[in-house]
XYZ file of N, CA, C and O in Angstrom:
296
model
N 41.506 -16.622 -102.067
C 40.947 -17.675 -101.280
C 41.897 -18.987 -101.486
O 42.521 -19.384 -102.448
N 42.515 -19.502 -100.586
C 43.273 -20.285 -100.337
C 42.795 -21.481 -100.897
O 41.536 -21.848 -100.872
N 43.638 -22.441 -101.705
C 43.063 -23.859 -102.076
C 42.999 -24.812 -101.166
O 43.371 -24.612 -99.874
N 42.813 -26.132 -101.611
C 42.914 -27.250 -100.511
C 43.978 -27.589 -99.861
O 44.078 -27.825 -98.786
N 45.065 -27.501 -100.899
C 46.351 -27.867 -100.238
C 46.842 -27.003 -99.100
O 47.387 -27.097 -98.070
N 46.502 -25.665 -99.190
C 46.834 -24.708 -97.844
C 45.922 -25.129 -96.645
O 46.494 -24.906 -95.943
N 44.722 -25.446 -96.903
C 43.873 -25.671 -95.777
C 44.536 -27.039 -95.072
O 44.308 -27.344 -93.986
N 44.893 -27.974 -96.031
C 45.444 -29.289 -95.608
C 46.793 -28.963 -95.015
O 46.840 -29.550 -93.922
N 47.519 -28.083 -95.103
C 48.834 -27.669 -94.426
C 48.525 -27.096 -93.219
O 48.883 -27.370 -92.190
N 47.304 -26.058 -93.318
C 47.009 -25.268 -92.064
C 46.540 -26.408 -90.721
O 46.570 -26.440 -89.716
N 45.384 -27.237 -91.234
C 44.620 -27.973 -90.385
C 45.244 -29.599 -90.213
O 44.917 -30.212 -89.154
N 46.202 -29.820 -91.115
C 46.923 -31.031 -90.875
C 45.864 -32.205 -90.940
O 45.647 -32.896 -89.871
N 45.084 -32.417 -91.783
C 44.075 -33.407 -91.936
C 44.512 -34.693 -91.543
O 43.626 -35.537 -91.238
N 45.564 -35.179 -92.036
C 45.999 -36.483 -91.691
C 45.956 -36.440 -89.987
O 46.030 -38.048 -89.705
N 46.449 -35.703 -89.420
C 46.260 -35.796 -87.805
C 44.595 -35.971 -87.337
O 44.608 -36.912 -86.377
N 44.075 -35.413 -88.080
C 42.355 -35.714 -87.738
C 41.877 -37.145 -87.933
O 41.335 -37.592 -87.315
N 42.544 -37.861 -89.114
C 42.314 -39.152 -89.496
C 42.875 -40.125 -88.389
O 42.208 -40.924 -88.064
N 44.080 -39.757 -87.859
C 44.428 -40.544 -86.652
C 43.603 -40.542 -85.546
O 43.486 -41.440 -84.792
N 43.212 -39.281 -85.257
C 42.223 -39.175 -84.155
C 40.929 -39.836 -84.125
O 40.333 -40.527 -83.377
N 40.346 -40.039 -85.420
C 39.033 -40.714 -85.733
C 39.635 -42.224 -85.194
O 38.500 -42.909 -84.784
N 40.626 -42.463 -85.703
C 40.855 -43.982 -85.791
C 40.835 -44.359 -84.100
O 40.810 -45.533 -83.716
N 41.564 -43.509 -83.384
C 41.852 -43.724 -81.950
C 40.686 -43.618 -81.319
O 40.269 -44.542 -80.393
N 39.804 -42.635 -81.768
C 38.198 -42.571 -81.177
C 37.403 -43.824 -81.428
O 36.717 -44.366 -80.810
N 37.630 -44.524 -82.679
C 36.734 -45.581 -83.225
C 37.137 -46.812 -82.397
O 36.352 -47.594 -82.028
N 38.381 -46.734 -82.029
C 39.203 -47.977 -81.577
C 38.774 -48.127 -80.048
O 38.322 -49.257 -79.588
N 38.526 -47.052 -79.320
C 38.204 -46.752 -78.127
C 36.522 -47.156 -77.774
O 36.329 -47.986 -76.907
N 36.099 -46.947 -79.050
C 34.695 -46.832 -78.853
C 34.251 -48.721 -79.029
O 33.534 -49.267 -78.336
N 34.988 -49.195 -80.025
C 34.957 -50.666 -80.250
C 35.344 -51.393 -78.874
O 34.750 -52.411 -78.605
N 36.440 -51.106 -78.450
C 36.731 -51.683 -77.139
C 35.876 -51.274 -75.972
O 35.881 -52.691 -75.385
N 35.412 -50.567 -75.783
C 34.678 -49.947 -74.640
C 33.291 -50.811 -74.733
O 32.747 -51.621 -73.865
N 32.852 -51.140 -75.936
C 31.526 -51.556 -76.231
C 31.755 -53.134 -76.074
O 30.711 -53.894 -75.462
N 32.988 -53.739 -76.364
C 32.991 -54.936 -75.951
C 33.372 -55.399 -74.387
O 32.879 -56.454 -73.912
N 34.059 -54.307 -73.967
C 34.471 -54.426 -72.298
C 33.058 -54.556 -71.740
O 32.808 -55.218 -70.640
N 32.358 -53.756 -72.181
C 30.889 -53.284 -71.237
C 29.865 -54.379 -71.772
O 28.733 -54.037 -71.350
N 29.904 -55.101 -72.937
C 29.128 -55.954 -73.566
C 27.636 -55.273 -73.760
O 26.614 -55.591 -73.636
N 28.063 -54.176 -74.318
C 26.814 -53.558 -75.110
C 27.213 -53.439 -76.424
O 27.951 -53.612 -77.111
N 25.929 -52.758 -77.125
C 26.031 -52.693 -78.620
C 26.751 -51.624 -79.209
O 27.023 -50.604 -78.212
N 27.078 -51.438 -80.222
C 27.970 -50.428 -80.870
C 27.194 -49.303 -80.776
O 25.978 -49.455 -80.965
N 27.625 -48.118 -80.792
C 26.728 -46.809 -80.545
C 26.111 -46.645 -81.746
O 26.590 -47.132 -83.042
N 24.703 -45.889 -81.939
C 24.158 -45.397 -83.035
C 25.053 -44.663 -83.918
O 26.089 -43.838 -83.312
N 24.708 -44.467 -85.319
C 25.631 -43.800 -86.154
C 25.605 -42.213 -85.837
O 26.517 -41.733 -85.883
N 24.386 -41.364 -85.373
C 24.609 -40.098 -84.810
C 25.472 -39.957 -83.709
O 26.449 -38.927 -83.683
N 25.648 -40.934 -82.876
C 26.581 -40.849 -81.591
C 27.977 -40.993 -82.300
O 28.843 -40.086 -81.743
N 28.238 -41.832 -83.208
C 29.402 -41.869 -83.836
C 29.964 -40.848 -84.397
O 31.050 -40.545 -84.397
N 29.158 -40.432 -85.269
C 29.623 -39.074 -85.987
C 30.072 -37.620 -84.832
O 30.816 -37.243 -85.227
N 29.133 -37.576 -83.927
C 29.323 -36.553 -83.133
C 30.806 -36.889 -82.349
O 31.469 -36.001 -82.247
N 30.878 -37.989 -81.931
C 31.977 -38.614 -81.271
C 33.464 -38.341 -82.043
O 34.695 -38.283 -81.619
N 33.246 -38.568 -83.329
C 34.274 -38.274 -84.006
C 34.355 -36.835 -84.543
O 35.695 -36.282 -84.910
N 33.315 -36.318 -84.714
C 33.479 -34.731 -84.987
C 34.205 -33.805 -83.979
O 34.898 -32.855 -84.551
N 33.924 -33.962 -82.715
C 34.323 -33.113 -81.741
C 35.867 -33.346 -81.634
O 36.552 -32.138 -81.612
N 36.607 -34.505 -81.642
C 38.108 -34.296 -81.757
C 38.681 -33.705 -82.789
O 39.979 -33.124 -83.077
N 37.972 -33.741 -84.092
C 38.475 -33.224 -85.384
C 38.467 -31.805 -85.454
O 39.185 -31.174 -85.574
N 37.318 -31.353 -84.859
C 36.984 -29.915 -84.799
C 38.230 -29.428 -83.734
O 38.591 -28.143 -83.775
N 38.404 -29.821 -82.514
C 39.140 -29.416 -81.729
C 40.494 -29.443 -82.075
O 41.372 -28.623 -81.870
N 40.881 -30.463 -82.983
C 42.242 -30.379 -83.498
C 42.561 -29.459 -84.260
O 43.520 -28.550 -84.548
N 41.531 -29.097 -85.452
C 41.637 -28.102 -86.294
C 41.658 -26.732 -85.817
O 42.438 -26.119 -86.019
N 40.910 -26.448 -84.860
C 41.233 -25.304 -84.175
C 42.453 -25.051 -83.407
O 42.917 -23.940 -83.485
N 42.757 -25.916 -82.930
C 44.048 -25.864 -82.061
C 45.407 -25.400 -82.871
O 46.091 -24.805 -82.972
N 45.170 -26.261 -84.115
C 46.320 -25.961 -85.230
C 46.228 -24.655 -85.747
O 47.246 -23.975 -86.043
N 45.017 -24.308 -86.190
C 44.597 -22.778 -86.637
C 45.125 -21.619 -85.706
O 45.593 -20.690 -86.125
N 44.822 -21.964 -84.479
C 45.304 -20.869 -83.436
C 46.708 -20.953 -83.192
O 47.279 -20.148 -83.117
N 47.375 -22.022 -83.324
C 48.792 -22.271 -83.467
C 49.315 -21.254 -84.482
O 50.351 -20.685 -84.257
N 49.015 -21.508 -85.582
C 49.303 -21.039 -86.769
C 48.993 -19.399 -86.666
O 49.918 -18.672 -87.259
N 48.131 -18.945 -86.328
C 47.707 -17.604 -86.099
C 48.822 -16.894 -85.165
O 49.035 -15.684 -85.182
N 48.928 -17.575 -83.826
C 49.584 -16.781 -82.683
C 51.005 -17.007 -82.738
O 51.645 -16.445 -81.988
N 51.389 -18.109 -83.491
C 52.737 -18.414 -83.299
C 53.922 -18.311 -84.677
O 54.535 -18.907 -85.008
N 53.242 -17.244 -85.378
C 53.813 -16.963 -86.708
C 55.291 -16.616 -86.597
O 55.805 -17.194 -87.276
N 55.750 -15.763 -85.757
C 56.974 -15.378 -85.649
C 57.954 -16.613 -85.302
O 59.225 -16.879 -86.196
N 57.621 -17.405 -84.324
C 58.293 -18.635 -84.229
C 58.436 -19.496 -85.383
O 59.473 -20.241 -85.698
N 57.113 -20.101 -86.131
C 57.259 -20.571 -87.088
C 58.190 -20.051 -87.979
O 58.650 -20.989 -89.059
N 58.213 -18.808 -88.455
C 58.855 -18.675 -89.496
C 60.499 -18.583 -89.299
O 61.504 -18.907 -90.265
N 61.021 -18.377 -87.955
C 62.376 -18.566 -87.658
C 62.679 -20.101 -87.544
O 63.699 -20.059 -87.820
N 61.893 -20.797 -87.501
C 62.045 -22.322 -87.341
C 62.015 -22.965 -88.719
O 62.612 -24.111 -88.784
N 61.580 -22.347 -89.594
C 61.730 -23.124 -91.165
C 62.910 -22.960 -91.617
O 63.671 -23.482 -92.206
């Protein structure tokens, strides 16, 4: 079973954190622009989980189907 560092390299967790920051800033700007309260915690968690899982899935699929190109470019 791969360790945490292997999963970190596969999913590029640091990119997921950048996505969370971008989504959070967009939510804050939208709430200020439309003069509404900040979203509730379940909505915040769901809105941050979606881009994280999409990012993780896209990197995993890229690593799965692009092995030949990745090995040639290293």
